[in-house]
Short mmCIF file of C-alpha atoms in Angstrom, two decimals:
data_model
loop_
_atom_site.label_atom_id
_atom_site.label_comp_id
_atom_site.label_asym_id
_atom_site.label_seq_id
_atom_site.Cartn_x
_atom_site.Cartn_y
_atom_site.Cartn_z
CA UNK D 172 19.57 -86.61 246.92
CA UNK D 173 22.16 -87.45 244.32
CA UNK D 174 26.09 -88.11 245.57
CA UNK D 175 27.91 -85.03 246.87
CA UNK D 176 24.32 -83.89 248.28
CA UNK D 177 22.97 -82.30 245.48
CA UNK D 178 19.04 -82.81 244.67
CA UNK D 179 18.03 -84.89 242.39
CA UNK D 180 16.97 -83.30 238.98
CA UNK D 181 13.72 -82.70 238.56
CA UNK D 182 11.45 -84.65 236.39
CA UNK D 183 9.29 -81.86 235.64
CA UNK D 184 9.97 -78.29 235.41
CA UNK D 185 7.38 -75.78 235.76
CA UNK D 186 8.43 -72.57 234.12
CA UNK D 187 6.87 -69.23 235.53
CA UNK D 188 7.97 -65.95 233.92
CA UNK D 189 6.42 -63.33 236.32
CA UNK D 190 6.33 -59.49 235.71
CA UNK D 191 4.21 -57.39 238.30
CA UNK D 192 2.49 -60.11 238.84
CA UNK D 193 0.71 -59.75 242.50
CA UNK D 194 -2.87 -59.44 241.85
CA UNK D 195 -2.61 -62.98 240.39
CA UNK D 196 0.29 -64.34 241.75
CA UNK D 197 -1.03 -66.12 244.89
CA UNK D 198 -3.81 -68.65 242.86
CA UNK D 199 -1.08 -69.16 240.40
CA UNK D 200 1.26 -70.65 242.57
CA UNK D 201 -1.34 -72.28 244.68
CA UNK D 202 -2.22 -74.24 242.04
CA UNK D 203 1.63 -75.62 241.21
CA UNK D 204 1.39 -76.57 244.95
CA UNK D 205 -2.41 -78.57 244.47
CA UNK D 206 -1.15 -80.50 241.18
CA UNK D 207 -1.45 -84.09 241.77
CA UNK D 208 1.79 -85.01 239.65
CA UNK D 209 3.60 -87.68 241.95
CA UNK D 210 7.55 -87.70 240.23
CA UNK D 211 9.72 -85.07 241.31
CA UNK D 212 8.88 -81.41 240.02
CA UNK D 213 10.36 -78.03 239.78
CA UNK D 214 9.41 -74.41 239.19
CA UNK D 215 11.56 -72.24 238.21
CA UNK D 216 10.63 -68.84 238.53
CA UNK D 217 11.79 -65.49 236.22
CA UNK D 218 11.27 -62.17 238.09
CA UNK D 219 11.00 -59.84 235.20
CA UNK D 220 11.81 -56.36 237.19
CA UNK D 221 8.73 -56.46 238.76
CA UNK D 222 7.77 -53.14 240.66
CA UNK D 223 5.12 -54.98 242.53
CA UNK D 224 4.68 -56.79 245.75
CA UNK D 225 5.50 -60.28 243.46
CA UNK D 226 8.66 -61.41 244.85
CA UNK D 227 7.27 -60.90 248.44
CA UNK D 228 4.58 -63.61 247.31
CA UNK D 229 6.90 -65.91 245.38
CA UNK D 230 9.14 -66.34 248.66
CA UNK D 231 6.35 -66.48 250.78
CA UNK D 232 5.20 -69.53 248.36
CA UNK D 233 8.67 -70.86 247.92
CA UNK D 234 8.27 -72.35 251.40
CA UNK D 235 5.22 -73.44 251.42
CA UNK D 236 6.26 -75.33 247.68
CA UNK D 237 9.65 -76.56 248.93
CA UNK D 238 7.83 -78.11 252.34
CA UNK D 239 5.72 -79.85 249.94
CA UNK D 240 8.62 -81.44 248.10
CA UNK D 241 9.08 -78.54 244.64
CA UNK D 242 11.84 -77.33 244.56
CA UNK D 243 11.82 -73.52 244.06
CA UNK D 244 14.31 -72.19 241.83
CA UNK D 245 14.42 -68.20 241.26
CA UNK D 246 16.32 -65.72 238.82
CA UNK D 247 15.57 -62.40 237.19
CA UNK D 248 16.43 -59.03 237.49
CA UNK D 249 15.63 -55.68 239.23
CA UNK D 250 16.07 -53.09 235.70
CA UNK D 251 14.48 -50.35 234.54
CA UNK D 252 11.95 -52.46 232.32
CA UNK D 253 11.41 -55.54 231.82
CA UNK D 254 13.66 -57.82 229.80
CA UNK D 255 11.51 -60.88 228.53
CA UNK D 256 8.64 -61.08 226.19
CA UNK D 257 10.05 -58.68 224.30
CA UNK D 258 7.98 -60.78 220.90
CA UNK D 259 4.73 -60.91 220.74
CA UNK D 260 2.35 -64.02 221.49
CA UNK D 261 -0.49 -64.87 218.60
CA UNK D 262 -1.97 -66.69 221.47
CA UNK D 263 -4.58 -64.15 222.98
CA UNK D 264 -6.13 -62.33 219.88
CA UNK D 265 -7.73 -59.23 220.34
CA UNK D 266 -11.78 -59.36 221.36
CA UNK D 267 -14.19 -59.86 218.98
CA UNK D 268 -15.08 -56.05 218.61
CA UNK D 269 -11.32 -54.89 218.76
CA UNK D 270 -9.33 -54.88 215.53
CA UNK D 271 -6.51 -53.27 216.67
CA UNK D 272 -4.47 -56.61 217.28
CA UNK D 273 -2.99 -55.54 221.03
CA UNK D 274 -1.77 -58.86 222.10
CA UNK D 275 -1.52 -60.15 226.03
CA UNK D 276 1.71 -59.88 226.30
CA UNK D 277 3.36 -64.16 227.29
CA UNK D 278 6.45 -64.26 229.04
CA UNK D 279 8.87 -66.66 226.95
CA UNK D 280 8.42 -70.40 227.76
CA UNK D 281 11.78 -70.76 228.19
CA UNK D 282 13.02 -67.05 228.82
CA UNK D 283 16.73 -66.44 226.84
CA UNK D 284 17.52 -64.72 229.42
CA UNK D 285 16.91 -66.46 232.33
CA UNK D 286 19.21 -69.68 231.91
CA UNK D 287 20.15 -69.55 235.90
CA UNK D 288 16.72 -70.66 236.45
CA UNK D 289 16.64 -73.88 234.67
CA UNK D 290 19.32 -77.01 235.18
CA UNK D 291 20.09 -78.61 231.92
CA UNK D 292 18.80 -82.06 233.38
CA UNK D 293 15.62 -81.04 233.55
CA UNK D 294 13.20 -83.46 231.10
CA UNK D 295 9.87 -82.10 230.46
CA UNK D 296 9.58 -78.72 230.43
CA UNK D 297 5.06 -76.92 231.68
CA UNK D 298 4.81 -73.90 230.39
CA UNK D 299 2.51 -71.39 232.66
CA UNK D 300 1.66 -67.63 233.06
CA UNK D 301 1.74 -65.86 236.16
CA UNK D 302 -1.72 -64.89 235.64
CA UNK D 303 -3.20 -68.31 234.85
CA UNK D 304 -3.91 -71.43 237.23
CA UNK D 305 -3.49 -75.30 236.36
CA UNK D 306 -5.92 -77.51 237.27
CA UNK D 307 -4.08 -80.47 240.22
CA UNK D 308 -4.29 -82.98 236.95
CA UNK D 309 -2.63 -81.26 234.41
CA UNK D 310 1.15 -81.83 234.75
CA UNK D 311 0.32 -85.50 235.52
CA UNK D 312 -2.01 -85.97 232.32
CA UNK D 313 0.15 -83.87 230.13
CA UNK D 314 3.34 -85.68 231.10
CA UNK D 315 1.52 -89.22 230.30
CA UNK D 316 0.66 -87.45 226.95
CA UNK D 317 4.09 -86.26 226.29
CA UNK D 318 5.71 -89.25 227.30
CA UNK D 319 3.64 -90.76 224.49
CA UNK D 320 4.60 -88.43 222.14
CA UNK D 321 8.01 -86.95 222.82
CA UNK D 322 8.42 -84.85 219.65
CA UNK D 323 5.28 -82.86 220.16
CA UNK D 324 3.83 -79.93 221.61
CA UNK D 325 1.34 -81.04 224.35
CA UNK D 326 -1.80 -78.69 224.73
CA UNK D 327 -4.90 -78.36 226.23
CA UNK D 328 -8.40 -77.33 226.79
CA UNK D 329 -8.65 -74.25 228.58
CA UNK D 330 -11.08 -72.46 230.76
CA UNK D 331 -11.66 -68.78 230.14
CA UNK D 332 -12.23 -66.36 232.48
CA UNK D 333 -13.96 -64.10 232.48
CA UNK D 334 -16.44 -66.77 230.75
CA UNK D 335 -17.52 -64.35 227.76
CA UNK D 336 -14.10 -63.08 226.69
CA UNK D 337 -13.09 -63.78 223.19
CA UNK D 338 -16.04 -66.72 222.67
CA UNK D 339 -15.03 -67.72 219.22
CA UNK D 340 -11.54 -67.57 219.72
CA UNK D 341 -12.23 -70.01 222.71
CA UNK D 342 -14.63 -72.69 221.11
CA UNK D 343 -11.60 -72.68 218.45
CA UNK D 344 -8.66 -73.46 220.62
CA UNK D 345 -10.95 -76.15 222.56
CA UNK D 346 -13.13 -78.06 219.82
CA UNK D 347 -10.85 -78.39 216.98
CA UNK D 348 -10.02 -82.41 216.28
CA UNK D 349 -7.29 -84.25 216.37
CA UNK D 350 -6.31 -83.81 212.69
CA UNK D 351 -7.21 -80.32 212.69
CA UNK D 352 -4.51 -79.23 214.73
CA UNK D 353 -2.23 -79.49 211.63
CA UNK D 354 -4.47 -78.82 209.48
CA UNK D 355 -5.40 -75.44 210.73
CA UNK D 356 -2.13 -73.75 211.92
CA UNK D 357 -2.90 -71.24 208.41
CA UNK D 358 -5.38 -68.91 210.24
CA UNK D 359 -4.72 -66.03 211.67
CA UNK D 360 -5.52 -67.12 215.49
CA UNK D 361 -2.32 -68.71 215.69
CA UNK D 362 -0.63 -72.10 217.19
CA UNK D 363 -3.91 -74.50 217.81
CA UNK D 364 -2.49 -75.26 221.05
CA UNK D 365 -2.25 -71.93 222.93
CA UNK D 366 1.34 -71.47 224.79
CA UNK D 367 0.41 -70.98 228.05
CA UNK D 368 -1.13 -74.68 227.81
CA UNK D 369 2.18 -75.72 226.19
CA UNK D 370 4.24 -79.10 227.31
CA UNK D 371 7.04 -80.87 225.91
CA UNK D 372 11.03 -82.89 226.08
CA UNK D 373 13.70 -80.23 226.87
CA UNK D 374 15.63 -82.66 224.16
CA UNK D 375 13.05 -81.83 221.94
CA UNK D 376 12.83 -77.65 222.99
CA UNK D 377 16.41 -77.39 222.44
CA UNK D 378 16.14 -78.82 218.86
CA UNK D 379 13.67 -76.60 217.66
CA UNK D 380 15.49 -73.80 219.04
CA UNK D 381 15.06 -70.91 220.88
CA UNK D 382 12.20 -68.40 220.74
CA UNK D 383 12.87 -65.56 218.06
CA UNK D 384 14.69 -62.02 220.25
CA UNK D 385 14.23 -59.89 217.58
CA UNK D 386 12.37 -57.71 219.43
CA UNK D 387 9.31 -56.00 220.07
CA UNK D 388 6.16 -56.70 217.33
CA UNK D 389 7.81 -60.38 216.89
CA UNK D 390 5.23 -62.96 217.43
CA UNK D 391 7.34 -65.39 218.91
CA UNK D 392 5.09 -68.17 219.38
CA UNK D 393 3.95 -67.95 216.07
CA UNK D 394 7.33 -68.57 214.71
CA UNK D 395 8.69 -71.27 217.40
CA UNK D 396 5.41 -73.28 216.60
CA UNK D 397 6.43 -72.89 212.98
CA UNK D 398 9.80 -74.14 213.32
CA UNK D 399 8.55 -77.18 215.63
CA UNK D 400 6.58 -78.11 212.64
CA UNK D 401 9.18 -77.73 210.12
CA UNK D 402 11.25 -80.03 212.18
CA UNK D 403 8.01 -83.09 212.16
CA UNK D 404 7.16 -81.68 215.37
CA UNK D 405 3.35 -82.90 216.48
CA UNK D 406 1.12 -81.48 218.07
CA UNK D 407 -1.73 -83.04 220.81
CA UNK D 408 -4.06 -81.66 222.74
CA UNK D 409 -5.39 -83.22 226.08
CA UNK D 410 -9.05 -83.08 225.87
CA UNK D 411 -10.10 -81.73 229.41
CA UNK D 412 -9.85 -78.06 229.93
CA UNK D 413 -6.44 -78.10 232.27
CA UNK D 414 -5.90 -74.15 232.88
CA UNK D 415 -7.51 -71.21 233.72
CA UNK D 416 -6.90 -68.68 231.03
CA UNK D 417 -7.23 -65.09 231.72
CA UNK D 418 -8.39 -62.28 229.59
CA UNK D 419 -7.95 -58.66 231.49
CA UNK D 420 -7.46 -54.91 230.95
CA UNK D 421 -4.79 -55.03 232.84
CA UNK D 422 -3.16 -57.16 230.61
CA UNK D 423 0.77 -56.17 229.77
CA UNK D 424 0.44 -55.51 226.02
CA UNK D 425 2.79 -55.16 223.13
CA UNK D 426 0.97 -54.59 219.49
CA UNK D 427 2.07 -57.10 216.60
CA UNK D 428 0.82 -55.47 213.63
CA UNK D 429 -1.34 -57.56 211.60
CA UNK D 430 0.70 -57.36 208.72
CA UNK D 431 3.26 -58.87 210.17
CA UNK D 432 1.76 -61.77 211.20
CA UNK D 433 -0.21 -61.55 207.52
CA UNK D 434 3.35 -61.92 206.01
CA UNK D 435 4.74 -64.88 208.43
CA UNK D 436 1.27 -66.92 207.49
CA UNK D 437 1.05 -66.49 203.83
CA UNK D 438 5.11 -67.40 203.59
CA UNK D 439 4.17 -70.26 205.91
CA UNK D 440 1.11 -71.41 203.26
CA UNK D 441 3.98 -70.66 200.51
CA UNK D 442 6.69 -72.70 201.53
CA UNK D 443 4.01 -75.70 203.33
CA UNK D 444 1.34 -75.95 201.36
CA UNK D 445 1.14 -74.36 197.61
CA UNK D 446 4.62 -76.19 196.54
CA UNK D 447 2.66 -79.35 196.26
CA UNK D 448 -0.66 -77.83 194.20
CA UNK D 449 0.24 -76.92 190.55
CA UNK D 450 -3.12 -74.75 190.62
CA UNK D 451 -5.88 -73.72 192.81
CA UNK D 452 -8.83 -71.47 193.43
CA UNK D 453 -9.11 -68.32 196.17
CA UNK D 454 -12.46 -69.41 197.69
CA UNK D 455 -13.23 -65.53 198.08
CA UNK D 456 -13.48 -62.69 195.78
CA UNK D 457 -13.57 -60.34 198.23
CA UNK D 458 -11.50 -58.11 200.10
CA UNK D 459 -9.60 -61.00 202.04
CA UNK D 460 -9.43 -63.33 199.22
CA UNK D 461 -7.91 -60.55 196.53
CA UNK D 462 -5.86 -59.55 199.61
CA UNK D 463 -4.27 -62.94 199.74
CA UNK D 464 -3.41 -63.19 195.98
CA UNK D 465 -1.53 -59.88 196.21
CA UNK D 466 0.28 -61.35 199.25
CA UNK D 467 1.62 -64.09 196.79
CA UNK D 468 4.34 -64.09 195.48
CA UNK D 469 4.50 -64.06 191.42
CA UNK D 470 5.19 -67.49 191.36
CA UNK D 471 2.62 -68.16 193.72
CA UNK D 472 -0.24 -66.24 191.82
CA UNK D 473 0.67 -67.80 188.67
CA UNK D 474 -0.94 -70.58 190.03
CA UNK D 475 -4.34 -69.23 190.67
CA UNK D 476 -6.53 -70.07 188.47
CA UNK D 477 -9.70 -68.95 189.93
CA UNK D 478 -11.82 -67.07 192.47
CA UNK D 479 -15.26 -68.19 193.83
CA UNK D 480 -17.79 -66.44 195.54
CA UNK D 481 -21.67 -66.83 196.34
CA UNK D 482 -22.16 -62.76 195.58
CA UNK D 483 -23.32 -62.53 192.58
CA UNK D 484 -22.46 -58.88 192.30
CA UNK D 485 -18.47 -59.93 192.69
CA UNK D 486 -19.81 -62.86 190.00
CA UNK D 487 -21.13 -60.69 187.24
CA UNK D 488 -17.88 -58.30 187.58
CA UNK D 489 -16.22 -61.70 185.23
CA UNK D 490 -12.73 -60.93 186.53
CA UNK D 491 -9.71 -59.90 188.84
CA UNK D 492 -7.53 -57.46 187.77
CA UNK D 493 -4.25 -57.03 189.56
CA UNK D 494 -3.42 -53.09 188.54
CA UNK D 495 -0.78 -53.15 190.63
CA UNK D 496 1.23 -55.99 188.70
CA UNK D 497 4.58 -55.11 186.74
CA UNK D 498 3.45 -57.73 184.00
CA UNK D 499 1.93 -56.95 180.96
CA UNK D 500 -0.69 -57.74 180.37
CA UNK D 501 -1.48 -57.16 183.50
CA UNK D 502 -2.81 -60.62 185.05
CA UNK D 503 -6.91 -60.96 184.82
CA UNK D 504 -8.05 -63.92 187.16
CA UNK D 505 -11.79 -64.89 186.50
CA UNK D 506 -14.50 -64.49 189.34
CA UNK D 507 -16.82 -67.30 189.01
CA UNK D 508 -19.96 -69.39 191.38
CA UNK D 509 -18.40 -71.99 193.96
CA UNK D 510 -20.40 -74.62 191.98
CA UNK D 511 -18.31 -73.99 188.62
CA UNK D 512 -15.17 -73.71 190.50
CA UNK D 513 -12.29 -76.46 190.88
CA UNK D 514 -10.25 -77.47 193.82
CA UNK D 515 -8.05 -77.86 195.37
CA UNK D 516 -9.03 -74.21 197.39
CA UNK D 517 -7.47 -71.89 199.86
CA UNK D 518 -10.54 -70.51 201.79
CA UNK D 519 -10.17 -67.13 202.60
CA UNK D 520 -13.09 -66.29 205.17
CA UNK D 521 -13.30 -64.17 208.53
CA UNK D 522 -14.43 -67.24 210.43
CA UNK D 523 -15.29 -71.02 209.60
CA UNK D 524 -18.06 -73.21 211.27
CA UNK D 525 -17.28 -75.86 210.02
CA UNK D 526 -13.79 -76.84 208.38
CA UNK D 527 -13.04 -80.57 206.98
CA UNK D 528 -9.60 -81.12 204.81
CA UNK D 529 -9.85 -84.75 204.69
CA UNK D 530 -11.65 -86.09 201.53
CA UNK D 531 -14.22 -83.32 201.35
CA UNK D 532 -14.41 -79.23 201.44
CA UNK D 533 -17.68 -78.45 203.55
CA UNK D 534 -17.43 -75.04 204.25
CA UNK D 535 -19.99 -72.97 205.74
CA UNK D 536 -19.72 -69.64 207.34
CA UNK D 537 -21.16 -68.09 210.20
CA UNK D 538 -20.39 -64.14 209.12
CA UNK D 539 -23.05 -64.17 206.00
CA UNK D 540 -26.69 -65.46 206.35
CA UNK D 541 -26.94 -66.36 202.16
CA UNK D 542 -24.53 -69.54 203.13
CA UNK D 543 -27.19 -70.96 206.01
CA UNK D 544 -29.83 -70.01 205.02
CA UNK D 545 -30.19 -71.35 200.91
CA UNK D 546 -29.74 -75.00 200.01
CA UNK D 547 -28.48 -74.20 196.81
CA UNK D 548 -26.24 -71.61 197.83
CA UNK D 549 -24.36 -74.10 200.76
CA UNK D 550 -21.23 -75.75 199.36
CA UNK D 551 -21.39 -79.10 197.80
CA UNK D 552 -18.83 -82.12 198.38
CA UNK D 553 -15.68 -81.60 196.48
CA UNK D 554 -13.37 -84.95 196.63
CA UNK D 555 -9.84 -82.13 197.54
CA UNK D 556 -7.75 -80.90 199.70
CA UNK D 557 -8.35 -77.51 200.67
CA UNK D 558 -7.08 -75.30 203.41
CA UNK D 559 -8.68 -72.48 205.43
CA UNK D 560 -7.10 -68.89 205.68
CA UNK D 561 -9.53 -67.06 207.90
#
């Protein structure tokens, strides 16, 4: 207890945005209550006008937490509709045979609206969803991470449940290295550390800013992971999978269009990436690739000098022609093999295997048989920089 008998501020906070949350409420909170984290902790707990049985189960937990020494601090409100998570995460795409980009819906990490439920002293802030579970080890490892690296975002590996649910999206988020979780934040499945995994300083939280309330279709995560790395933000990864991360129907959803998250990664590539390339080749004649160099801005396309493809039909056609350009003449771009191309690239594929921006482009996809399959047609080494925009 601090002087005047008020508790001591805790070390940890646990933040728990919850929004008719009862059918995964109690393994969620059991799981705050098994973590083997030995400083002082704290969950602080949002009741988004649930309509459910949840607050019944969050004080039937707060005294089981509060026997055990965490402090249970609750806030929210009883209206209409729910208030928070009015964005959009990027953290959940859509399954693998769903285009339609409905997103699980992530309460904020640090709801706007909820600022009763979290005490400014507070120095390490565990972000969690109400329909997750942490493993006992995770606060404790991801605070000795953190601690480590106080102006980063602390992730981890994740367990997915059901097992089957959005595969590739899962072997992405858990097996990408160290370096690639910079060097990947350009493709379309979002932050490389998913939120609900997030950890880092309050200091440093509060310096970044807070998540984007401009309403619904605003991929929030998206943009407060972009600002985090405009700042010099890091971002780590503990390598042991630390959370159980649900996919379900019932799922609350809110749909992001795809263009707008299109727009907020191509102005990200823009303003991070092209500035420092005074030319460079759209690995991709395709739909995707010619898709991108509209996206540009004139500037931007000035600088392509090139697109490259392993089809020779898109080969033989010589040429790109923008017919929707004001300039005349209107801007031709020629179409020509990988092996005559020049780096440095932006690779525009649906999905990478394999992706290496250190030294060397190696390249291969998974989505069309003529790259495994032919030793002339698989990429050679290029000594570049190159970027993937899948």
């Amino acid at each position: 207890m601090e002087a005047g008998g008020q508790p001591a501020a805790a070390h940890v906070s646990v933040i728990l945005p919850v929004h008719n949350a009862e059918a995964w409420l109690d393994e969620c909170l059991r799981s705050v209550l098994q973590q083997d984290f030995e400083d002082s902790m704290e969950l602080s707990v949002f009741n988004d006008a649930s309509k459910d049985k949840s607050m019944t189960i969050i004080e039937k937990w707060k005294v089981k937490l509060e026997d055990s020494g965490i402090l249970v601090v609750i806030g929210g409100h009883d209206s209409p509709s729910p208030r928070g998570g009015t964005g959009t995460s990027c953290s959940n795409p859509p399954t693998e045979n769903n285009s339609n980009n409905n997103r699980d819906r992530p309460e904020h990490f640090l709801p706007a609206q909820a600022p009763q439920c979290l005490r400014t002293e507070h120095r390490l802030l565990v972000s969690t969803h109400w329909d997750d579970a942490m493993m006992p080890q995770r606060v404790r490892l991801q605070h000795e991470a953190a601690v480590r690296h106080p102006t980063s975002i602390i992730g981890c590996q994740v367990r997915r449940e059901p097992p089957n649910s959005t595969e590739r999206y899962t072997r992405w988020i858990n097996q990408l290295a160290s370096d690639q979780l910079l060097t990947q934040v350009f493709t379309s499945h979002g932050p490389t550390v998913v939120m609900p995994t997030w950890f880092c300083s309050r200091a440093w939280f509060s310096h970044v800013g807070p998540f984007d309330e401009g309403g619904q279709g605003v991929p929030e995560d998206l943009l407060f992971f972009y600002s985090h790395l405009r700042k010099g933000g890091g971002v780590v990864r503990v390598d042991q999978s630390l959370l159980i991360y649900r996919y379900h129907p019932k799922a609350a959803t809110h749909s992001v269009l795809e263009t707008t998250i299109w727009t907020h990664r191509v102005r990200f590539l823009e303003e991070r990436a092209l500035p420092h390339w005074a030319a460079f080749t759209i690995w991709n004649a395709g739909r995707q690739g010619r898709r991108l160099y509209r996206s540009l801005t004139a500037e931007s396309r000035r600088k392509v000098v090139a697109f490259c493809d392993v089809d020779e039909n898109k080969i033989k056609k010589g040429f790109y022609s923008y017919e929707d350009s004001e300039e005349r003449p209107k801007p031709r771009v020629p179409i020509l093999h990988f092996r005559a191309a020049r780096p440095p690239f932006v690779i525009c594929v649906k999905l990478a295997a394999r992706f290496v921006v250190a030294g060397y482009t190696q390249q291969i996809t998974d989505m069309d048989p003529r790259w495994q399959n032919s030793e002339e047609n698989k990429p050679h080494r290029h000594p570049c920089r190159s970027l993937t925009l899948s």
